[in-house]
Coordinates of C-alpha atoms in Angstrom, one line a residue:
M359 CA 99.5 81.7 118.3
D360 CA 97.8 78.4 117.3
E361 CA 99.0 76.0 114.7
D362 CA 96.9 77.4 111.9
E363 CA 98.2 80.9 112.5
R364 CA 101.7 79.6 112.7
A365 CA 101.2 77.8 109.3
R366 CA 99.8 81.0 107.7
L367 CA 102.7 83.0 109.0
T368 CA 105.3 80.5 107.8
E369 CA 103.6 80.4 104.4
F370 CA 103.6 84.2 104.2
V371 CA 107.3 84.5 105.2
A372 CA 108.4 81.7 102.8
S373 CA 106.5 83.3 99.9
R374 CA 107.3 87.0 100.5
T375 CA 110.9 86.9 101.8
P376 CA 112.6 87.5 98.5
A377 CA 110.5 90.6 97.7
L378 CA 110.8 91.9 101.3
M379 CA 114.6 91.4 101.2
R380 CA 114.8 93.4 98.0
V381 CA 112.9 96.2 99.8
A382 CA 115.3 95.9 102.8
Y383 CA 118.3 96.1 100.5
L384 CA 116.9 99.2 98.7
L385 CA 116.5 100.8 102.1
T386 CA 120.0 99.9 103.4
G387 CA 122.2 99.5 100.3
D388 CA 123.9 96.6 102.1
R389 CA 123.1 92.9 102.1
N390 CA 124.0 92.2 105.7
A391 CA 122.2 95.4 106.9
A392 CA 119.2 94.3 104.8
E393 CA 119.1 90.9 106.5
D394 CA 119.3 92.5 109.9
L395 CA 116.5 95.0 109.1
F396 CA 114.2 92.3 107.7
Q397 CA 114.7 90.1 110.7
S398 CA 114.2 93.0 113.1
A399 CA 111.0 94.0 111.3
L400 CA 109.8 90.4 111.3
A401 CA 110.4 90.1 115.0
R402 CA 108.2 93.2 115.5
T403 CA 105.5 91.9 113.2
I404 CA 105.1 88.4 114.5
P405 CA 103.4 89.4 117.8
K406 CA 100.8 91.4 115.8
W407 CA 100.2 88.7 113.2
G408 CA 96.7 87.8 114.4
S409 CA 95.5 91.3 113.9
I410 CA 97.2 92.1 110.6
R411 CA 97.1 88.9 108.6
H412 CA 93.7 89.6 107.1
A413 CA 94.6 93.2 106.3
A414 CA 97.9 93.9 104.7
P415 CA 100.8 92.0 106.4
E416 CA 103.3 92.8 103.6
G417 CA 102.5 96.5 103.8
Y418 CA 102.8 96.4 107.6
L419 CA 106.2 94.7 107.4
R420 CA 107.4 97.1 104.8
A421 CA 106.3 100.1 106.9
V422 CA 108.1 98.7 109.9
M423 CA 111.3 98.3 107.9
Y424 CA 111.0 101.9 106.6
R425 CA 110.4 103.3 110.1
E426 CA 113.3 101.4 111.5
Q427 CA 115.6 102.5 108.7
A428 CA 114.4 106.1 108.9
A429 CA 115.0 106.2 112.6
G430 CA 118.6 105.1 112.0
S431 CA 118.4 101.8 113.7
H432 CA 119.9 100.0 110.7
R433 CA 122.6 101.7 108.7
G434 CA 124.3 100.0 105.8

């Protein structure tokens, strides 16, 4: 990932973390579990950033969180 991509990712995360944490909390019902879920989903999203940043990165990240929670990876 080059510096421009890293800057876009950093900007996205900084601006959307509050909203994405609310989604994670709604999925888990627990603050600590929500933080874990968000971090795990972000770790899965970062490697794909170059291909999703022009499409819908927030939707992608939300879908990852939903799939992880539905699979039982993160229970609150």
